[in-house]
Amino acid sequence: MTQDTDRPVIRLKPKANARAIRHGAPWVYDNELVTDRRTKKIEAGSIATLEDAGREVIGTVAVTPGSRIFARILDRDPGAQIDLEWFKGKLQAALDHRARLFDAPYYRLIHAEADGLPGVIIDRFGDTAVVQPNAAWAEVHLDLLTEALVQVTGVSNVLKNASGRSRQLEGLDAENVVLRGMAPDAPVQVPMNGATYLADLTGGQKTGLFYDQRPNHAFAAGLSKDARVLDVFSHVGGFSLAALAGGASSAVAVDGSAAALALAEGGADAMGAADRFSTRQGDAFDVLTALNDEGAQFDVVICDPPAFAPSKKALEPGLRAYERVARLAAPLVAPGGYLGLCSCSHAATIDKFRNASIRGIGRAGRNSQLIHTGFAGADHPMHPQLAESGYLKSLFFRILP
């Protein structure tokens, strides 16, 4: 391995944990580095060489001075050229994995650090790919990434989605643009778990659809034959449409967004299940309260809220919110029915989320069994040394008679 001598060099402090980085830790924080005027003047998104305190080379990194995450590991090879072939190698490896998992090209193709492209999210919708370049280096190399993506996957359309929260921390713009081909002029139909979803790739949340819940949708669908199903925080009908595909007698989707519910209705219509599907727009807590006041009962209730605890600072109020969801949802489950509770907050560990959920069910006066714990699908791999990449948790309880 030969070092690229044309690159800037950044160096770890003597007390920095070089061993962790050599063993796979993907980030180098600003307080772990020797910083001076020279390093601070490195342009955001630049490729640099990382050395330990003894000047031994560790690898090739992408640098964002001014960010808490000063450097991201790109390659163990200090001479790695971050060029078209390098991107194609990363994308091909990711595609090979997804091709084994799915028989249709609808999935998360790149899950950031876990797929070797730090800060990069790519979701595929058939002939269209939506890219979230959430780190400065990815924005700088976006043309190369796009060309490699087209060559490896054969997609015709590549869209840039700039809604990622971390883009602001990286000093990046919030402009969505078409990088290749054209944007679809209507929502895209996405087949998943026997259901049909409508994904708005230009105006919807994130990239347009949440693929991460696929295995949890499937588990819920397996509980839903002939069942009355309530899907709260439903977005475009994630759990409710899967439940209908699984034979639910009826499904109600609850969300605050009229646009998301319209897409859910379109999906139900596309799969021939419109007569078993209804929606209820409003604040989820208000709707849960109203349904309790009405004495409503369902055989399967699933709540998939947004991240109530997106950071450590928000953890305690977030856990109280999860407890409140469980407390309001549990009474709506008919005796012997099922309650699914989800969290996409990386700050709320599985233990803390489970404890909050159990407290809420107990406060509702219900007894339960925990029957299943689910996580994100295999197209959302977890980086072994990055807990944040294992953000999604789902708990399924049976509410005892």
Coordinates of C-alpha atoms in Angstrom, one line a residue:
M1 CA 0.0 0.0 0.0
T2 CA 1.5 3.3 -1.1
Q3 CA 0.5 6.6 0.4
D4 CA -0.8 9.3 -2.0
T5 CA 1.7 12.1 -1.2
D6 CA -0.4 14.7 -3.0
R7 CA -3.1 14.6 -0.3
P8 CA -3.2 16.6 3.0
V9 CA -2.3 14.6 6.1
I10 CA -4.1 14.7 9.4
R11 CA -2.7 13.1 12.5
L12 CA -4.2 11.6 15.6
K13 CA -3.3 12.8 19.1
P14 CA -1.3 10.5 21.2
K15 CA -4.3 9.7 23.4
A16 CA -6.6 9.0 20.5
N17 CA -7.8 5.4 20.1
A18 CA -5.9 4.5 16.9
R19 CA -6.5 0.8 17.6
A20 CA -10.3 1.3 17.4
I21 CA -10.0 3.0 14.0
R22 CA -7.7 0.2 12.7
H23 CA -10.3 -2.3 13.9
G24 CA -13.0 -0.6 11.9
A25 CA -14.4 2.4 13.8
P26 CA -15.6 4.6 10.9
W27 CA -15.4 8.1 12.4
V28 CA -12.6 10.4 13.7
Y29 CA -13.8 13.2 15.9
D30 CA -12.3 16.7 16.0
N31 CA -11.0 16.3 19.5
E32 CA -9.0 13.2 18.5
L33 CA -6.9 15.1 16.0
V34 CA -4.0 17.4 16.1
T35 CA -5.5 20.5 14.6
D36 CA -3.7 23.6 13.4
R37 CA -4.2 26.3 10.9
R38 CA -3.2 24.0 8.1
T39 CA -5.7 21.2 9.0
K40 CA -8.5 23.7 9.6
K41 CA -8.0 25.2 6.2
I42 CA -8.5 21.9 4.4
E43 CA -11.5 22.3 2.2
A44 CA -14.7 20.4 3.3
G45 CA -15.1 17.2 1.3
S46 CA -11.4 16.8 0.6
I47 CA -9.7 13.4 0.6
A48 CA -6.8 13.1 3.1
T49 CA -4.4 10.6 4.6
L50 CA -4.9 9.7 8.3
E51 CA -1.8 8.9 10.4
D52 CA -1.5 7.8 14.0
A53 CA 0.5 9.8 16.6
G54 CA 3.6 8.0 15.5
R55 CA 3.1 9.0 11.9
E56 CA 2.2 5.5 10.8
V57 CA -0.4 5.7 8.1
I58 CA -3.9 4.3 8.9
G59 CA -5.8 4.9 5.7
T60 CA -7.7 7.3 3.4
V61 CA -10.3 9.6 4.9
A62 CA -12.8 12.3 3.8
V63 CA -12.5 15.5 5.8
T64 CA -15.0 18.1 7.0
P65 CA -13.2 20.7 9.1
G66 CA -15.7 22.4 11.4
S67 CA -17.8 19.3 11.9
R68 CA -17.8 17.2 15.1
I69 CA -17.0 14.2 12.8
F70 CA -13.8 15.7 11.3
A71 CA -12.9 12.6 9.2
R72 CA -14.7 9.5 7.8
I73 CA -12.8 6.4 6.9
L74 CA -13.1 5.7 3.2
D75 CA -10.4 3.0 2.6
R76 CA -7.8 1.2 4.6
D77 CA -5.4 1.7 1.7
P78 CA -3.6 5.0 2.0
G79 CA -3.1 5.0 -1.8
A80 CA -6.7 4.4 -2.7
Q81 CA -7.9 6.6 -5.5
I82 CA -11.5 7.8 -4.9
D83 CA -12.4 7.6 -8.6
L84 CA -15.1 6.0 -10.8
E85 CA -13.7 2.5 -10.4
W86 CA -13.6 2.9 -6.6
F87 CA -17.3 3.9 -6.5
K88 CA -18.2 1.1 -8.9
G89 CA -16.6 -1.4 -6.6
K90 CA -18.6 -0.2 -3.6
L91 CA -21.9 -0.1 -5.5
Q92 CA -21.3 -3.5 -7.1
A93 CA -20.7 -5.1 -3.7
A94 CA -23.9 -3.5 -2.4
L95 CA -25.9 -4.6 -5.4
D96 CA -24.7 -8.2 -5.2
H97 CA -26.0 -8.4 -1.7
R98 CA -29.4 -6.9 -2.6
A99 CA -29.8 -9.1 -5.6
R100 CA -29.6 -12.1 -3.3
L101 CA -32.3 -10.7 -1.0
F102 CA -34.9 -9.4 -3.5
D103 CA -36.4 -10.5 -6.8
A104 CA -37.4 -6.9 -7.8
P105 CA -35.3 -3.7 -7.7
Y106 CA -37.0 -2.0 -4.8
Y107 CA -34.8 -1.6 -1.8
R108 CA -32.1 0.4 0.0
L109 CA -29.0 0.0 -2.2
I110 CA -26.5 1.9 0.0
H111 CA -26.8 2.3 3.8
A112 CA -24.0 4.8 4.4
E113 CA -21.0 3.6 6.5
A114 CA -22.3 0.0 6.6
D115 CA -21.9 -0.2 2.8
G116 CA -18.6 1.6 2.7
L117 CA -19.9 5.0 1.5
P118 CA -20.0 7.2 4.7
G119 CA -23.0 9.5 4.9
V120 CA -24.5 8.3 1.6
I121 CA -28.0 6.8 1.4
I122 CA -29.4 5.4 -1.9
D123 CA -32.9 4.0 -2.3
R124 CA -33.8 2.3 -5.5
F125 CA -37.3 2.4 -7.0
G126 CA -37.0 0.3 -10.2
D127 CA -35.5 2.5 -12.9
T128 CA -35.0 5.4 -10.5
A129 CA -32.5 5.9 -7.7
V130 CA -32.8 8.6 -5.0
V131 CA -29.5 9.6 -3.5
Q132 CA -29.0 11.4 -0.1
P133 CA -25.4 12.7 0.0
N134 CA -25.4 13.6 3.6
A135 CA -21.6 14.3 3.9
A136 CA -19.5 16.9 2.3
W137 CA -17.2 14.4 0.5
A138 CA -20.2 12.8 -1.2
E139 CA -21.4 16.1 -2.4
V140 CA -18.0 16.9 -3.8
H141 CA -17.9 13.6 -5.6
L142 CA -21.5 13.5 -6.6
D143 CA -20.9 13.4 -10.4
L144 CA -18.6 10.3 -10.0
L145 CA -21.1 8.6 -7.7
T146 CA -23.9 9.3 -10.1
E147 CA -22.0 7.9 -13.1
A148 CA -21.0 4.8 -11.2
L149 CA -24.5 4.3 -10.0
V150 CA -25.9 4.4 -13.6
Q151 CA -23.1 2.1 -14.9
V152 CA -23.5 -0.5 -12.1
T153 CA -27.3 -0.6 -11.7
G154 CA -28.5 0.5 -15.1
V155 CA -31.0 3.0 -13.7
S156 CA -32.1 5.8 -16.0
N157 CA -33.0 8.4 -13.4
V158 CA -31.0 9.6 -10.4
L159 CA -32.5 12.1 -8.0
K160 CA -30.7 14.0 -5.3
N161 CA -32.7 14.4 -2.1
A162 CA -31.2 17.1 0.2
S163 CA -33.5 16.7 3.2
G164 CA -31.0 14.8 5.4
R165 CA -30.6 16.4 8.8
S166 CA -26.9 16.1 8.8
R167 CA -26.4 18.1 5.6
Q168 CA -26.8 21.3 7.6
L169 CA -24.1 20.2 10.0
E170 CA -21.8 19.5 6.9
G171 CA -22.6 23.0 5.5
L172 CA -24.5 21.7 2.5
D173 CA -27.5 23.0 0.6
A174 CA -31.1 21.9 0.9
E175 CA -31.8 21.8 -2.8
N176 CA -33.3 18.7 -4.4
V177 CA -32.2 18.2 -8.0
V178 CA -32.3 15.7 -10.9
L179 CA -28.8 14.3 -11.4
R180 CA -29.6 12.1 -14.4
G181 CA -32.6 11.4 -16.6
M182 CA -35.9 12.9 -15.2
A183 CA -38.0 12.9 -12.1
P184 CA -41.2 10.8 -12.3
D185 CA -44.3 12.9 -12.9
A186 CA -46.4 10.7 -10.6
P187 CA -46.0 8.6 -7.5
V188 CA -44.1 5.3 -8.2
Q189 CA -45.8 2.0 -7.5
V190 CA -43.6 -0.1 -5.2
P191 CA -44.4 -3.8 -4.7
M192 CA -43.6 -5.0 -1.2
N193 CA -44.9 -7.9 0.9
G194 CA -47.7 -8.5 -1.5
A195 CA -48.9 -4.9 -1.1
T196 CA -48.6 -2.0 -3.5
Y197 CA -47.3 1.3 -2.1
L198 CA -47.2 4.7 -3.8
A199 CA -43.9 6.5 -3.3
D200 CA -43.6 10.3 -4.0
L201 CA -40.0 10.5 -4.9
T202 CA -39.9 14.3 -5.2
G203 CA -42.3 15.6 -2.5
G204 CA -42.5 12.8 0.0
Q205 CA -40.7 12.2 3.3
K206 CA -37.0 11.3 2.9
T207 CA -36.5 9.3 -0.3
G208 CA -40.2 8.6 -0.6
L209 CA -40.7 5.3 1.2
F210 CA -39.3 3.6 4.3
Y211 CA -37.9 0.3 3.2
D212 CA -36.4 -0.5 6.6
Q213 CA -39.7 -1.7 8.0
R214 CA -40.2 -4.4 5.4
P215 CA -39.7 -7.5 7.6
N216 CA -41.8 -5.9 10.4
H217 CA -44.6 -5.2 8.0
A218 CA -44.4 -8.8 7.0
F219 CA -44.6 -10.0 10.6
A220 CA -47.6 -7.8 11.2
A221 CA -49.2 -9.1 8.1
G222 CA -48.9 -12.6 9.4
L223 CA -51.0 -11.7 12.4
S224 CA -53.6 -9.9 10.4
K225 CA -55.7 -12.5 8.6
D226 CA -59.4 -11.7 9.1
A227 CA -58.3 -9.0 11.6
R228 CA -59.4 -5.4 12.2
V229 CA -56.2 -3.4 12.0
L230 CA -55.2 0.1 13.2
D231 CA -52.0 1.6 11.7
V232 CA -51.0 4.8 13.6
F233 CA -48.3 7.2 12.3
S234 CA -49.0 5.3 9.1
H235 CA -47.2 7.5 6.6
V236 CA -48.2 6.0 3.2
G237 CA -49.8 3.0 4.8
G238 CA -46.8 0.9 5.7
F239 CA -48.4 -1.6 8.1
S240 CA -52.0 -1.2 7.1
L241 CA -51.4 -2.0 3.4
A242 CA -49.3 -5.0 4.3
A243 CA -52.0 -6.2 6.7
L244 CA -54.6 -5.9 3.9
A245 CA -52.3 -8.0 1.7
G246 CA -52.2 -10.5 4.5
G247 CA -56.0 -10.8 4.6
A248 CA -57.1 -8.2 7.1
S249 CA -60.8 -7.7 7.1
S250 CA -60.3 -4.0 7.5
A251 CA -57.5 -1.5 8.1
V252 CA -57.5 2.1 9.3
A253 CA -54.5 4.3 8.7
V254 CA -53.9 7.4 10.9
D255 CA -51.5 10.1 10.0
G256 CA -51.1 13.9 10.3
S257 CA -50.3 14.3 6.6
A258 CA -53.2 14.4 4.2
A259 CA -50.7 13.9 1.3
A260 CA -49.4 10.7 2.9
L261 CA -52.9 9.4 3.5
A262 CA -53.8 10.1 -0.1
L263 CA -50.9 8.0 -1.2
A264 CA -52.0 5.2 1.2
E265 CA -55.5 5.4 -0.4
G266 CA -53.9 5.2 -3.8
G267 CA -52.0 2.1 -2.8
A268 CA -55.0 0.4 -1.4
D269 CA -56.9 1.1 -4.6
A270 CA -54.0 -0.2 -6.7
M271 CA -54.1 -3.5 -4.9
G272 CA -57.8 -3.8 -5.0
A273 CA -58.4 -3.3 -1.3
A274 CA -60.0 0.1 -1.2
D275 CA -63.2 -1.3 0.2
R276 CA -61.4 -2.6 3.3
F277 CA -59.3 0.5 3.9
S278 CA -60.1 3.9 5.5
T279 CA -58.0 6.8 6.8
R280 CA -58.2 9.2 9.7
Q281 CA -56.2 12.4 9.5
G282 CA -55.0 14.2 12.7
D283 CA -52.5 14.3 15.5
A284 CA -51.9 10.7 16.4
F285 CA -52.2 11.3 20.2
D286 CA -55.5 13.1 19.6
V287 CA -56.8 10.3 17.4
L288 CA -55.8 7.6 19.9
T289 CA -57.5 9.5 22.6
A290 CA -60.7 9.9 20.5
L291 CA -60.7 6.2 19.6
N292 CA -60.5 5.3 23.3
D293 CA -63.4 7.7 24.0
E294 CA -65.4 6.0 21.2
G295 CA -64.7 2.5 22.7
A296 CA -63.1 1.4 19.5
Q297 CA -61.5 -2.1 19.4
F298 CA -59.0 -3.7 16.9
D299 CA -57.4 -7.1 16.7
V300 CA -54.0 -5.6 15.6
V301 CA -52.8 -2.1 16.5
I302 CA -49.4 -0.9 15.3
C303 CA -47.8 2.5 16.1
D304 CA -44.7 3.6 14.1
P305 CA -44.0 7.1 15.3
P306 CA -41.2 9.4 14.1
A307 CA -38.0 9.6 16.1
F308 CA -39.0 10.9 19.5
A309 CA -35.5 10.6 20.8
P310 CA -33.2 11.7 17.9
S311 CA -30.4 12.6 20.3
K312 CA -29.2 11.9 23.9
K313 CA -30.6 15.3 24.9
A314 CA -34.0 14.3 23.8
L315 CA -33.9 10.8 25.3
E316 CA -36.0 11.3 28.5
P317 CA -38.9 13.2 26.9
G318 CA -38.7 10.8 24.0
L319 CA -39.1 7.8 26.2
R320 CA -42.0 9.4 27.9
A321 CA -43.6 9.9 24.5
Y322 CA -43.1 6.2 23.7
E323 CA -44.6 5.3 27.0
R324 CA -47.6 7.5 26.2
V325 CA -48.1 5.9 22.8
A326 CA -48.2 2.4 24.5
R327 CA -50.6 3.6 27.2
L328 CA -53.0 5.0 24.6
A329 CA -52.7 2.2 22.2
A330 CA -53.0 -0.8 24.5
P331 CA -56.7 -0.3 25.5
L332 CA -57.6 -0.3 21.8
V333 CA -56.5 -3.9 21.4
A334 CA -59.2 -6.5 21.8
P335 CA -58.4 -9.3 24.3
G336 CA -56.1 -11.8 22.7
G337 CA -55.1 -9.2 20.0
Y338 CA -51.7 -7.8 19.1
L339 CA -49.9 -4.5 19.7
G340 CA -46.9 -3.5 17.6
L341 CA -44.7 -0.6 18.8
C342 CA -41.8 0.8 16.9
S343 CA -38.9 3.3 17.4
C344 CA -36.5 4.7 14.9
S345 CA -34.6 6.7 17.6
H346 CA -30.9 5.6 17.8
A347 CA -30.6 7.3 21.2
A348 CA -33.3 5.0 22.6
T349 CA -31.6 1.6 23.0
I350 CA -33.7 -1.5 22.6
D351 CA -33.7 -2.0 26.4
K352 CA -34.9 1.6 27.2
F353 CA -37.5 1.5 24.4
R354 CA -38.8 -1.9 25.6
N355 CA -39.0 -0.7 29.2
A356 CA -40.9 2.4 28.2
S357 CA -43.4 0.3 26.1
I358 CA -44.0 -2.2 28.9
R359 CA -44.6 0.7 31.4
G360 CA -47.2 2.2 29.1
I361 CA -49.0 -1.1 28.6
G362 CA -49.0 -1.6 32.4
R363 CA -50.3 1.9 33.0
A364 CA -53.1 1.1 30.6
G365 CA -54.1 -1.8 32.9
R366 CA -53.3 -4.5 30.3
N367 CA -51.3 -7.7 30.7
S368 CA -49.1 -8.7 27.8
Q369 CA -46.7 -11.2 26.4
L370 CA -43.7 -10.0 24.3
I371 CA -43.8 -12.3 21.3
H372 CA -41.4 -10.8 18.8
T373 CA -38.6 -8.2 18.5
G374 CA -37.8 -6.9 15.0
F375 CA -35.2 -4.7 13.4
A376 CA -34.5 -3.2 10.0
G377 CA -34.3 -5.4 7.0
A378 CA -31.1 -6.8 5.6
D379 CA -30.8 -4.1 3.0
H380 CA -30.2 -1.8 6.0
P381 CA -27.0 -3.5 7.4
M382 CA -25.7 -2.4 10.7
H383 CA -22.1 -1.2 10.9
P384 CA -20.7 -3.3 13.7
Q385 CA -18.9 -0.4 15.3
L386 CA -21.5 2.3 14.7
A387 CA -24.5 1.9 17.0
E388 CA -26.4 4.6 15.2
S389 CA -26.8 2.3 12.1
G390 CA -28.9 0.0 14.2
Y391 CA -31.6 2.5 14.9
L392 CA -34.9 0.7 14.2
K393 CA -36.6 -1.5 16.8
S394 CA -40.1 -3.0 16.8
L395 CA -41.8 -4.9 19.6
F396 CA -44.9 -7.0 19.2
F397 CA -47.0 -7.9 22.2
R398 CA -50.0 -10.1 22.6
I399 CA -52.5 -8.4 24.9
L400 CA -53.8 -11.1 27.1
P401 CA -57.6 -11.7 27.6

